[in-house]
CSV table of C-alpha atoms and ligand atoms in Angstrom, one decimal:
chain,number,residue,atom,x,y,z
A,1317,MET,CA,-1.5,-28.6,5.0
A,1318,ASN,CA,0.4,-28.4,8.2
A,1319,ILE,CA,3.2,-25.9,8.0
A,1320,THR,CA,5.7,-24.8,10.6
A,1321,MET,CA,7.6,-21.5,10.4
A,1322,ILE,CA,10.9,-21.3,12.4
A,1323,GLY,CA,11.5,-17.6,13.3
A,1324,THR,CA,8.9,-14.9,13.7
A,1325,GLY,CA,11.0,-12.0,12.3
A,1326,TYR,CA,9.7,-10.0,9.4
A,1327,VAL,CA,9.9,-12.8,6.8
A,1328,GLY,CA,8.7,-15.6,9.1
A,1329,LEU,CA,5.7,-13.7,10.4
A,1330,VAL,CA,4.6,-12.4,7.0
A,1331,THR,CA,5.0,-15.8,5.3
A,1332,GLY,CA,3.4,-17.8,8.1
A,1333,THR,CA,0.5,-15.4,8.3
A,1334,CYS,CA,-0.1,-15.4,4.6
A,1335,PHE,CA,0.1,-19.2,4.4
A,1336,SER,CA,-2.6,-19.4,7.1
A,1337,GLU,CA,-4.6,-16.9,5.0
A,1338,PHE,CA,-4.3,-19.4,2.1
A,1339,GLY,CA,-6.1,-21.9,4.4
A,1340,HIS,CA,-3.1,-23.9,5.7
A,1341,ASN,CA,-2.7,-24.7,9.3
A,1342,VAL,CA,0.4,-22.8,10.4
A,1343,THR,CA,2.5,-22.9,13.6
A,1344,CYS,CA,5.1,-20.2,14.1
A,1345,VAL,CA,8.0,-20.9,16.5
A,1346,ASP,CA,10.3,-18.5,18.2
A,1347,LYS,CA,12.7,-18.8,21.1
A,1348,ILE,CA,11.7,-15.5,22.6
A,1349,LYS,CA,8.9,-16.2,25.0
A,1350,GLU,CA,7.6,-12.7,25.4
A,1351,LYS,CA,7.4,-12.3,21.6
A,1352,ILE,CA,5.3,-15.5,21.3
A,1353,GLU,CA,3.0,-14.3,24.2
A,1354,THR,CA,2.5,-11.0,22.4
A,1355,LEU,CA,1.8,-12.6,19.0
A,1356,LYS,CA,-0.7,-15.0,20.6
A,1357,LYS,CA,-2.7,-11.9,21.5
A,1358,GLY,CA,-2.6,-10.8,17.9
A,1359,GLU,CA,-0.1,-8.0,18.6
A,1360,ILE,CA,2.8,-7.7,16.2
A,1361,PRO,CA,6.2,-6.3,17.0
A,1362,ILE,CA,6.8,-4.6,13.7
A,1363,TYR,CA,4.9,-2.1,11.5
A,1364,GLU,CA,3.7,-3.6,8.3
A,1365,PRO,CA,0.4,-2.4,6.7
A,1366,GLY,CA,-2.3,-5.0,6.9
A,1367,LEU,CA,-0.3,-7.6,8.8
A,1368,GLU,CA,-1.9,-7.2,12.3
A,1369,GLN,CA,-5.4,-7.6,10.9
A,1370,LEU,CA,-4.4,-10.7,9.1
A,1371,VAL,CA,-2.7,-12.2,12.2
A,1372,LYS,CA,-5.7,-11.5,14.3
A,1373,LYS,CA,-8.1,-12.9,11.7
A,1374,ASN,CA,-6.2,-16.2,11.3
A,1375,ILE,CA,-5.7,-16.7,15.0
A,1376,SER,CA,-9.4,-16.3,15.6
A,1377,GLU,CA,-10.2,-18.7,12.7
A,1378,GLY,CA,-7.9,-21.2,14.3
A,1379,ARG,CA,-5.3,-21.6,11.5
A,1380,LEU,CA,-2.4,-19.6,13.0
A,1381,HIS,CA,-0.7,-20.7,16.1
A,1382,PHE,CA,2.4,-19.5,18.0
A,1383,THR,CA,4.7,-21.5,20.3
A,1384,THR,CA,8.2,-21.7,21.7
A,1385,GLU,CA,8.1,-25.5,21.7
A,1386,LEU,CA,9.6,-27.4,18.7
A,1387,SER,CA,8.1,-30.6,20.2
A,1388,GLU,CA,4.6,-29.2,19.5
A,1389,ALA,CA,5.4,-27.7,16.1
A,1390,ILE,CA,7.6,-30.2,14.2
A,1391,PRO,CA,6.2,-33.8,14.4
A,1392,ASP,CA,3.0,-33.1,12.4
A,1393,ALA,CA,4.5,-30.6,10.0
A,1394,GLU,CA,4.5,-31.5,6.3
A,1395,ALA,CA,6.8,-28.6,5.6
A,1396,VAL,CA,9.1,-26.7,8.0
A,1397,PHE,CA,10.3,-23.3,6.8
A,1398,LEU,CA,13.5,-21.8,8.2
A,1399,ALA,CA,13.0,-18.1,8.4
A,1400,VAL,CA,15.6,-17.2,10.9
A,1401,GLY,CA,17.9,-14.2,10.6
A,1402,THR,CA,21.0,-14.2,8.5
A,1403,PRO,CA,22.7,-10.9,9.5
A,1404,SER,CA,26.0,-9.8,8.1
A,1405,SER,CA,28.7,-11.7,10.0
A,1406,ARG,CA,30.1,-10.0,13.1
A,1407,ARG,CA,33.5,-10.3,11.6
A,1408,GLY,CA,32.5,-7.4,9.4
A,1409,ASP,CA,33.6,-9.1,6.3
A,1410,GLY,CA,30.2,-9.0,4.5
A,1411,TYR,CA,29.6,-12.8,4.8
A,1412,ALA,CA,26.1,-13.8,5.9
A,1413,ASP,CA,26.1,-15.3,9.4
A,1414,LEU,CA,24.5,-18.7,9.2
A,1415,THR,CA,24.6,-19.6,12.8
A,1416,TYR,CA,20.9,-19.3,13.3
A,1417,VAL,CA,20.1,-21.4,10.2
A,1418,TYR,CA,22.4,-24.2,11.2
A,1419,GLN,CA,21.2,-24.1,14.8
A,1420,ALA,CA,17.6,-24.3,13.8
A,1421,ALA,CA,18.4,-27.3,11.6
A,1422,ARG,CA,20.1,-29.1,14.5
A,1423,GLU,CA,17.2,-28.4,16.8
A,1424,ILE,CA,14.4,-29.5,14.6
A,1425,ALA,CA,16.1,-32.7,13.5
A,1426,PRO,CA,15.2,-34.9,16.5
A,1427,TYR,CA,11.5,-34.1,16.2
A,1428,LEU,CA,11.1,-35.0,12.5
A,1429,ASN,CA,8.5,-37.7,12.1
A,1430,ASP,CA,6.9,-38.6,8.8
A,1431,TYR,CA,8.2,-37.2,5.5
A,1432,THR,CA,8.9,-33.5,5.9
A,1433,VAL,CA,10.3,-30.9,3.5
A,1434,ILE,CA,12.7,-28.5,5.2
A,1435,VAL,CA,12.6,-25.2,3.2
A,1436,ASP,CA,15.1,-22.4,3.5
A,1437,LYS,CA,13.3,-19.1,3.4
A,1438,SER,CA,16.1,-17.0,4.8
A,1439,THR,CA,18.4,-15.4,2.2
A,1440,VAL,CA,21.4,-17.8,2.3
A,1441,PRO,CA,24.5,-18.4,0.3
A,1442,VAL,CA,24.6,-21.1,-2.4
A,1443,GLY,CA,25.2,-24.4,-0.7
A,1444,THR,CA,23.4,-23.7,2.6
A,1445,ALA,CA,20.5,-26.1,1.9
A,1446,ARG,CA,23.0,-28.9,1.4
A,1447,GLN,CA,24.6,-28.0,4.7
A,1448,VAL,CA,21.2,-28.1,6.4
A,1449,LYS,CA,20.7,-31.5,4.9
A,1450,ARG,CA,24.0,-32.8,6.2
A,1451,ILE,CA,23.3,-31.4,9.7
A,1452,ILE,CA,19.8,-33.0,9.9
A,1453,GLN,CA,21.2,-36.4,8.6
A,1454,GLU,CA,23.9,-36.2,11.3
A,1455,GLU,CA,21.5,-35.4,14.1
A,1456,ASN,CA,18.7,-37.8,13.0
A,1457,PRO,CA,19.9,-40.5,10.6
A,1458,ASN,CA,16.4,-42.0,10.4
A,1459,ALA,CA,14.7,-38.8,9.4
A,1460,ASP,CA,12.6,-39.0,6.2
A,1461,PHE,CA,13.1,-35.5,4.6
A,1462,ASP,CA,14.1,-33.4,1.7
A,1463,VAL,CA,15.6,-29.9,1.7
A,1464,ALA,CA,14.4,-27.1,-0.6
A,1465,SER,CA,15.0,-23.4,-1.2
A,1466,ASN,CA,12.2,-20.9,-1.6
A,1467,PRO,CA,13.6,-17.4,-1.6
A,1468,GLU,CA,11.3,-14.5,-0.6
A,1469,PHE,CA,11.0,-11.3,-2.6
A,1470,LEU,CA,8.9,-9.2,-0.2
A,1471,ARG,CA,9.2,-5.5,0.0
A,1472,GLU,CA,8.7,-4.0,3.4
A,1473,GLY,CA,5.6,-1.9,3.5
A,1474,ALA,CA,4.0,-3.9,0.7
A,1475,ALA,CA,4.8,-7.4,1.9
A,1476,ILE,CA,1.2,-8.7,2.1
A,1477,ASN,CA,0.4,-7.7,-1.4
A,1478,ASP,CA,3.8,-9.0,-2.7
A,1479,PHE,CA,3.1,-12.3,-1.0
A,1480,MET,CA,-0.5,-12.6,-2.2
A,1481,ARG,CA,0.2,-11.4,-5.8
A,1482,PRO,CA,3.8,-12.1,-6.5
A,1483,ASP,CA,5.4,-11.7,-10.0
A,1484,ARG,CA,6.7,-15.3,-9.5
A,1485,VAL,CA,7.5,-18.0,-6.9
A,1486,VAL,CA,10.9,-19.6,-7.1
A,1487,ILE,CA,11.3,-23.1,-5.7
A,1488,GLY,CA,14.5,-25.1,-5.6
A,1489,VAL,CA,14.1,-28.8,-5.1
A,1490,GLU,CA,15.9,-32.1,-5.6
A,1491,SER,CA,13.0,-34.5,-5.6
A,1492,GLU,CA,9.5,-34.7,-7.2
A,1493,ARG,CA,8.2,-35.4,-3.8
A,1494,ALA,CA,9.4,-32.1,-2.4
A,1495,GLU,CA,8.2,-30.3,-5.5
A,1496,LYS,CA,4.7,-31.7,-5.0
A,1497,VAL,CA,4.6,-30.5,-1.4
A,1498,LEU,CA,5.7,-26.9,-2.3
A,1499,ARG,CA,3.4,-26.7,-5.3
A,1500,GLU,CA,0.5,-27.8,-3.0
A,1501,ILE,CA,1.4,-25.0,-0.5
A,1502,TYR,CA,1.4,-22.4,-3.3
A,1503,LYS,CA,-1.7,-23.8,-5.0
A,1504,PRO,CA,-3.9,-20.7,-4.2
A,1505,LEU,CA,-1.4,-18.6,-6.2
A,1506,TYR,CA,-1.4,-21.1,-9.1
A,1507,LEU,CA,-5.1,-20.5,-9.3
A,1508,ILE,CA,-4.4,-16.8,-10.1
A,1509,GLU,CA,-1.8,-17.9,-12.6
A,1510,THR,CA,1.3,-16.9,-10.7
A,1511,PRO,CA,4.3,-18.4,-12.6
A,1512,ILE,CA,6.2,-21.0,-10.5
A,1513,VAL,CA,9.9,-21.3,-11.4
A,1514,CYS,CA,10.9,-24.8,-10.3
A,1515,THR,CA,14.6,-25.3,-10.4
A,1516,THR,CA,17.6,-26.8,-8.6
A,1517,ILE,CA,18.4,-25.8,-5.0
A,1518,GLU,CA,21.6,-23.9,-6.0
A,1519,THR,CA,19.8,-21.9,-8.7
A,1520,ALA,CA,17.0,-20.9,-6.4
A,1521,GLU,CA,19.5,-19.8,-3.7
A,1522,LEU,CA,21.4,-17.7,-6.2
A,1523,SER,CA,18.3,-16.2,-7.8
A,1524,LYS,CA,17.5,-14.1,-4.7
A,1525,TYR,CA,21.0,-12.6,-4.6
A,1526,ALA,CA,20.8,-12.0,-8.4
A,1527,ALA,CA,17.4,-10.2,-8.2
A,1528,ASN,CA,18.5,-7.9,-5.3
A,1529,ALA,CA,21.9,-7.2,-6.9
A,1530,PHE,CA,20.2,-6.2,-10.2
A,1531,LEU,CA,17.8,-3.9,-8.4
A,1532,ALA,CA,20.6,-2.3,-6.4
A,1533,ILE,CA,22.5,-1.8,-9.7
A,1534,LYS,CA,19.4,-0.2,-11.3
A,1535,ILE,CA,19.1,2.3,-8.4
A,1536,SER,CA,22.8,3.1,-8.4
A,1537,PHE,CA,22.6,3.6,-12.2
A,1538,ILE,CA,19.8,6.1,-12.0
A,1539,ASN,CA,21.5,7.9,-9.1
A,1540,GLU,CA,24.6,8.3,-11.3
A,1541,ILE,CA,22.5,9.5,-14.2
A,1542,ALA,CA,20.9,12.0,-11.8
A,1543,ASN,CA,24.3,13.3,-10.9
A,1544,VAL,CA,25.1,13.7,-14.6
A,1545,CYS,CA,21.8,15.6,-15.0
A,1546,GLU,CA,22.9,18.0,-12.4
A,1547,ALA,CA,26.1,18.6,-14.2
A,1548,VAL,CA,24.6,19.2,-17.7
A,1549,GLY,CA,21.3,20.7,-16.6
A,1550,ALA,CA,19.0,17.8,-17.6
A,1551,ASP,CA,16.0,16.4,-15.7
A,1552,VAL,CA,16.4,12.9,-14.4
A,1553,ALA,CA,12.6,12.4,-13.9
A,1554,ASP,CA,12.0,12.9,-17.6
A,1555,ILE,CA,15.0,10.6,-18.4
A,1556,ALA,CA,13.6,7.9,-16.2
A,1557,LYS,CA,10.2,8.3,-17.9
A,1558,ALA,CA,11.8,8.2,-21.3
A,1559,ILE,CA,14.0,5.2,-20.8
A,1560,GLY,CA,11.4,3.4,-18.6
A,1561,MET,CA,8.9,3.3,-21.4
A,1562,ASP,CA,11.3,0.9,-23.2
A,1563,GLY,CA,9.9,-2.5,-22.2
A,1564,ARG,CA,13.4,-3.9,-22.1
A,1565,ILE,CA,14.3,-1.4,-19.3
A,1566,GLY,CA,11.0,-1.0,-17.4
A,1567,SER,CA,10.0,2.0,-15.4
A,1568,LYS,CA,10.3,0.5,-11.9
A,1569,PHE,CA,13.3,1.2,-9.6
A,1570,LEU,CA,14.4,4.2,-11.6
A,1571,HIS,CA,13.7,6.8,-8.8
A,1572,PRO,CA,16.9,8.6,-7.8
A,1573,GLY,CA,17.3,9.4,-4.2
A,1574,PRO,CA,19.8,9.4,-1.3
A,1575,GLY,CA,20.9,5.8,-1.9
A,1576,TYR,CA,19.2,2.5,-1.1
A,1577,GLY,CA,19.0,1.2,2.4
A,1578,GLY,CA,17.1,-1.5,4.3
A,1579,SER,CA,17.7,-5.0,5.5
A,1580,CYS,CA,18.2,-6.6,2.0
A,1581,PHE,CA,20.1,-4.6,-0.6
A,1582,PRO,CA,23.1,-3.6,1.4
A,1583,LYS,CA,23.5,-7.0,3.1
A,1584,ASP,CA,22.8,-9.1,0.0
A,1585,THR,CA,25.0,-7.2,-2.4
A,1586,THR,CA,28.1,-7.5,0.0
A,1587,ALA,CA,27.2,-11.2,0.7
A,1588,LEU,CA,27.1,-11.9,-3.0
A,1589,MET,CA,30.5,-10.3,-3.5
A,1590,ARG,CA,31.9,-12.6,-0.8
A,1591,ILE,CA,30.3,-15.7,-2.2
A,1592,VAL,CA,31.7,-15.2,-5.7
A,1593,GLN,CA,35.2,-14.4,-4.3
A,1594,GLU,CA,35.3,-17.8,-2.8
A,1595,TYR,CA,34.8,-19.3,-6.2
A,1596,GLY,CA,37.5,-17.0,-7.6
A,1597,GLU,CA,34.9,-14.9,-9.5
A,1598,HIS,CA,33.9,-11.3,-9.5
A,1599,VAL,CA,30.7,-9.3,-9.7
A,1600,ARG,CA,32.2,-6.0,-10.7
A,1601,LEU,CA,29.0,-4.3,-11.5
A,1602,VAL,CA,27.7,-5.2,-8.1
A,1603,GLU,CA,30.9,-3.9,-6.4
A,1604,THR,CA,30.5,-0.6,-8.3
A,1605,ALA,CA,26.8,-0.3,-7.4
A,1606,VAL,CA,27.8,-0.6,-3.7
A,1607,GLU,CA,30.5,2.1,-4.1
A,1608,VAL,CA,28.1,4.4,-5.9
A,1609,ASN,CA,25.6,3.9,-3.1
A,1610,PHE,CA,28.1,5.0,-0.5
A,1611,ALA,CA,29.1,8.0,-2.6
A,1612,GLN,CA,25.5,9.0,-3.1
A,1613,LYS,CA,25.0,9.4,0.6
A,1614,ALA,CA,28.1,11.5,0.9
A,1615,ARG,CA,26.9,13.5,-2.1
A,1616,MET,CA,23.6,14.3,-0.3
A,1617,VAL,CA,25.6,15.7,2.7
A,1618,LYS,CA,27.5,18.0,0.3
A,1619,LYS,CA,24.2,19.0,-1.4
A,1620,ILE,CA,22.7,20.0,1.9
A,1621,ARG,CA,25.9,21.9,2.9
A,1622,ASP,CA,26.0,23.7,-0.5
A,1623,MET,CA,22.4,24.8,-0.1
A,1624,LEU,CA,23.2,26.1,3.4
A,1625,GLY,CA,25.9,28.3,1.8
A,1626,GLY,CA,28.9,26.1,2.3
A,1627,SER,CA,28.7,25.2,6.0
A,1628,GLU,CA,26.2,23.3,8.2
A,1629,ALA,CA,27.9,24.4,11.5
A,1630,GLY,CA,25.4,26.1,13.8
A,1631,LYS,CA,22.6,25.6,11.4
A,1632,THR,CA,19.3,23.8,12.2
A,1633,ILE,CA,18.1,21.3,9.7
A,1634,ALA,CA,14.6,19.8,9.7
A,1635,PHE,CA,14.4,16.2,8.4
A,1636,LEU,CA,11.1,14.8,7.2
A,1637,GLY,CA,11.3,11.0,7.2
A,1638,LEU,CA,14.0,8.9,8.7
A,1639,THR,CA,13.2,5.3,7.7
A,1640,PHE,CA,14.9,3.8,4.7
A,1641,LYS,CA,11.6,3.9,2.8
A,1642,PRO,CA,7.9,4.8,3.6
A,1643,GLU,CA,5.4,2.4,5.2
A,1644,THR,CA,7.9,0.8,7.6
A,1645,ASP,CA,9.4,1.6,11.0
A,1646,ASP,CA,12.7,-0.1,9.8
A,1647,MET,CA,15.8,2.0,10.2
A,1648,ARG,CA,18.3,-0.6,9.1
A,1649,GLU,CA,20.9,1.0,6.8
A,1650,ALA,CA,18.7,4.0,6.3
A,1651,PRO,CA,20.6,6.7,4.4
A,1652,SER,CA,19.3,9.2,7.0
A,1653,ILE,CA,21.7,7.6,9.6
A,1654,THR,CA,24.9,8.5,7.6
A,1655,ILE,CA,23.6,11.8,6.4
A,1656,ILE,CA,22.4,13.1,9.8
A,1657,THR,CA,25.5,11.8,11.6
A,1658,SER,CA,27.8,13.5,9.2
A,1659,LEU,CA,26.0,16.8,9.4
A,1660,MET,CA,25.9,16.7,13.2
A,1661,GLU,CA,29.6,15.9,13.4
A,1662,LYS,CA,30.2,19.2,11.6
A,1663,GLY,CA,28.0,21.1,14.1
A,1664,ALA,CA,24.5,21.0,12.6
A,1665,ARG,CA,21.5,20.8,14.8
A,1666,VAL,CA,18.8,18.4,13.6
A,1667,LYS,CA,15.0,18.3,14.2
A,1668,ALA,CA,13.3,15.3,12.8
A,1669,HIS,CA,9.9,13.7,12.2
A,1670,ASP,CA,8.9,10.3,10.9
A,1671,PRO,CA,5.4,8.9,11.0
A,1672,LYS,CA,6.4,5.4,12.2
A,1673,GLY,CA,10.2,5.3,12.6
A,1674,MET,CA,11.0,7.6,15.5
A,1675,ASP,CA,11.3,4.9,18.2
A,1676,GLU,CA,13.7,2.9,16.0
A,1677,ALA,CA,15.5,6.1,14.9
A,1678,LYS,CA,16.2,7.0,18.6
A,1679,LYS,CA,18.2,3.8,18.9
A,1680,VAL,CA,20.6,4.5,15.9
A,1681,LEU,CA,20.8,8.3,15.4
A,1682,PRO,CA,23.2,10.4,17.4
A,1683,GLU,CA,22.1,11.9,20.8
A,1684,GLY,CA,20.8,15.4,20.4
A,1685,VAL,CA,18.4,14.9,17.5
A,1686,ILE,CA,15.1,16.7,18.4
A,1687,TYR,CA,12.1,14.5,17.5
A,1688,THR,CA,8.9,16.4,16.8
A,1689,ARG,CA,5.2,15.6,16.6
A,1690,ASN,CA,4.7,16.5,13.0
A,1691,ALA,CA,6.5,18.0,10.0
A,1692,TYR,CA,5.6,21.6,10.8
A,1693,GLU,CA,7.0,21.4,14.3
A,1694,ALA,CA,10.3,20.1,12.7
A,1695,CYS,CA,10.4,23.1,10.3
A,1696,GLU,CA,9.8,25.7,12.9
A,1697,GLY,CA,12.9,27.9,13.2
A,1698,ALA,CA,15.0,25.6,11.0
A,1699,ASP,CA,17.4,26.9,8.4
A,1700,ALA,CA,16.5,24.3,5.8
A,1701,VAL,CA,14.2,21.3,5.4
A,1702,VAL,CA,15.3,18.0,3.9
A,1703,LEU,CA,12.6,15.7,2.6
A,1704,MET,CA,14.4,12.4,3.3
A,1705,THR,CA,11.7,9.7,3.0
A,1706,GLU,CA,8.7,10.0,0.7
A,1707,TRP,CA,5.9,9.2,3.2
A,1708,ASN,CA,2.4,10.0,1.7
A,1709,GLN,CA,1.8,12.6,4.4
A,1710,TYR,CA,4.8,14.6,3.1
A,1711,ARG,CA,3.5,14.7,-0.4
A,1712,ALA,CA,0.9,17.4,0.1
A,1713,LEU,CA,2.5,19.6,2.7
A,1714,ASP,CA,1.1,23.1,3.3
A,1715,LEU,CA,4.1,24.7,1.6
A,1716,LYS,CA,3.2,28.3,2.4
A,1717,LYS,CA,3.0,27.3,6.1
A,1718,ILE,CA,6.4,25.6,5.8
A,1719,LYS,CA,7.9,28.6,4.2
A,1720,ASN,CA,6.7,30.8,7.0
A,1721,LEU,CA,8.0,28.5,9.7
A,1722,LEU,CA,11.5,28.2,8.3
A,1723,ASN,CA,14.2,30.8,9.0
A,1724,GLU,CA,15.4,30.4,5.4
A,1725,PRO,CA,13.1,29.0,2.7
A,1726,ILE,CA,15.5,26.3,1.7
A,1727,PHE,CA,13.9,23.0,0.6
A,1728,ILE,CA,16.1,20.0,-0.2
A,1729,ASP,CA,13.9,17.3,-1.8
A,1730,LEU,CA,15.9,14.0,-1.8
A,1731,ARG,CA,13.0,12.1,-3.3
A,1732,ASN,CA,11.9,14.5,-6.0
A,1733,VAL,CA,8.4,14.7,-4.6
A,1734,TYR,CA,7.8,18.3,-5.5
A,1735,ASP,CA,7.9,20.2,-8.8
A,1736,PRO,CA,11.0,22.4,-9.0
A,1737,LYS,CA,9.2,25.2,-11.0
A,1738,ASN,CA,6.3,25.4,-8.6
A,1739,MET,CA,8.7,25.4,-5.5
A,1740,LYS,CA,10.6,28.3,-7.0
A,1741,LYS,CA,7.4,30.1,-7.8
A,1742,LEU,CA,6.5,29.7,-4.1
A,1743,GLY,CA,9.7,31.4,-3.2
A,1744,PHE,CA,11.8,28.4,-2.1
A,1745,LYS,CA,15.4,27.9,-2.7
A,1746,TYR,CA,14.8,24.4,-3.9
A,1747,THR,CA,16.8,21.4,-5.1
A,1748,GLY,CA,15.9,17.9,-5.9
A,1749,VAL,CA,18.2,15.0,-7.0
A,1750,GLY,CA,19.1,15.3,-10.7
A,1751,ARG,CA,16.7,18.1,-11.5
A,1752,LYS,CA,16.7,21.8,-10.7
T,1888,UDX,C1,13.9,-5.3,-1.2
T,1888,UDX,C2,13.4,-6.0,-2.5
T,1888,UDX,O1,12.6,-5.1,-3.3
T,1888,UDX,C3,12.6,-7.3,-2.1
T,1888,UDX,O2,12.2,-8.0,-3.3
T,1888,UDX,C4,13.6,-8.1,-1.3
T,1888,UDX,O3,13.2,-9.4,-1.1
T,1888,UDX,C5,14.0,-7.4,0.0
T,1888,UDX,O4,14.6,-6.2,-0.4
T,1888,UDX,P1,12.9,-3.6,0.6
T,1888,UDX,O5,14.3,-3.6,1.1
T,1888,UDX,O6,11.7,-3.8,1.5
T,1888,UDX,O7,12.8,-4.8,-0.5
T,1888,UDX,O8,12.6,-2.3,-0.2
T,1888,UDX,P2,12.6,-1.7,-1.7
T,1888,UDX,O9,11.2,-1.2,-2.0
T,1888,UDX,O10,13.1,-2.7,-2.6
T,1888,UDX,O11,13.6,-0.5,-1.5
T,1888,UDX,C6,14.9,-0.6,-1.1
T,1888,UDX,C7,15.7,0.7,-1.1
T,1888,UDX,O12,15.8,1.2,-2.4
T,1888,UDX,C8,14.9,1.8,-0.3
T,1888,UDX,O13,15.9,2.5,0.4
T,1888,UDX,C9,14.3,2.7,-1.4
T,1888,UDX,O14,14.2,4.0,-1.0
T,1888,UDX,C10,15.4,2.5,-2.5
T,1888,UDX,N1,14.9,2.8,-3.8
T,1888,UDX,C11,14.0,1.9,-4.4
T,1888,UDX,C12,15.3,3.9,-4.6
T,1888,UDX,O15,16.2,4.7,-4.1
T,1888,UDX,N2,14.9,4.0,-5.8
T,1888,UDX,C13,14.0,3.2,-6.4
T,1888,UDX,O16,13.6,3.4,-7.6
T,1888,UDX,C14,13.5,2.1,-5.7
């Protein structure tokens, strides 16, 4: 099939590339000329494991194309996916900013030729697809098209696998014709028996918010239980195991930590709160999960301060990992930003290492952070080390070496990577989250 992807950000690029890997003929469009030129050479602007190889392969096999011209990309497309950004609105009120979605709808409308399905891939509030429909009808009253919603559930760092082997695909449609096109696009997944949930457009739009809000609640829940564990002397890792074995609860997303970050959970939870307010409703559990997440970051600052004997002023702290999770260079809403900024405001010095995120980190962390070539260099002469993001290369550190490099053998493990008993045996003053 001929598919066009509008927007070559994270979602657009992964989705377009994976569709071409399915065997479809895909054209990705972006307004930024330099970005398109780079992509044409098979170079990608983000770090996502496996993506660059897949882009190169599908370009060379002639199924993946990049252009800035809608006139080239739209007329022959059987489906046009809108994968443009929906940042939090600049008004700071938590609403999703839909400017780019509506602008894209307006711009593609004149080029629509034969029957086309316009699919919202961006995470958008309920009702957006209907607005897109209205805009296209206004701009091109003769266009033969349907709108649809097809939310993405891709995790950064695991996006290719999530796309190729999803738990489910959700499609929201209002006609059999559109359903047929979308089922055809996802046919390769149907062959591996991926469930396809076909529903109304509004239900599909809300399902994305509901999924992310639930996961955010799950993380905030285990973070609160971790805090209770610290108070009563219990071990949260064992609790997560014990409750996770209950099939109704499930073991995933029960890892306590410094709070969730990233481009989705923080943005989508607040956007959902705003959407429901407009309907006079509330999502109190979501509101609380958001509050708990803020509190968790502040709690981590206090944890570090306490480990340093009550004050961070004048102390040097080594941070291992800066990105909001491993296997990405994304620093959006990373807990490291709040935690490092708070500590530096109170006079701490920070040395930091991250395998992929240091370039992005430099744009958002305070001036004065010292970036190092590896974990050991960060620990040299530091008064404590904080394991912030659980990159694989921090899972088997030479702990004896770390202990010798540190001024004080203080190890604050915000991802519970290491075994507390073993750390104490090695002579560290150690703390995790929800276990001692
Ligand atoms: C998320 C959703 O998982 C994905 O389906 C959605 O479409 C986009 O948002 P992503 O933001 O890439 O994906 O990362 P994810 O793996 O979900 O982690 C989000 C945050 O939660 C990270 O900061 C991570 O460290 C944190 N987290 C996750 C925990 O603290 N504990 C957990 O058990 C799981």
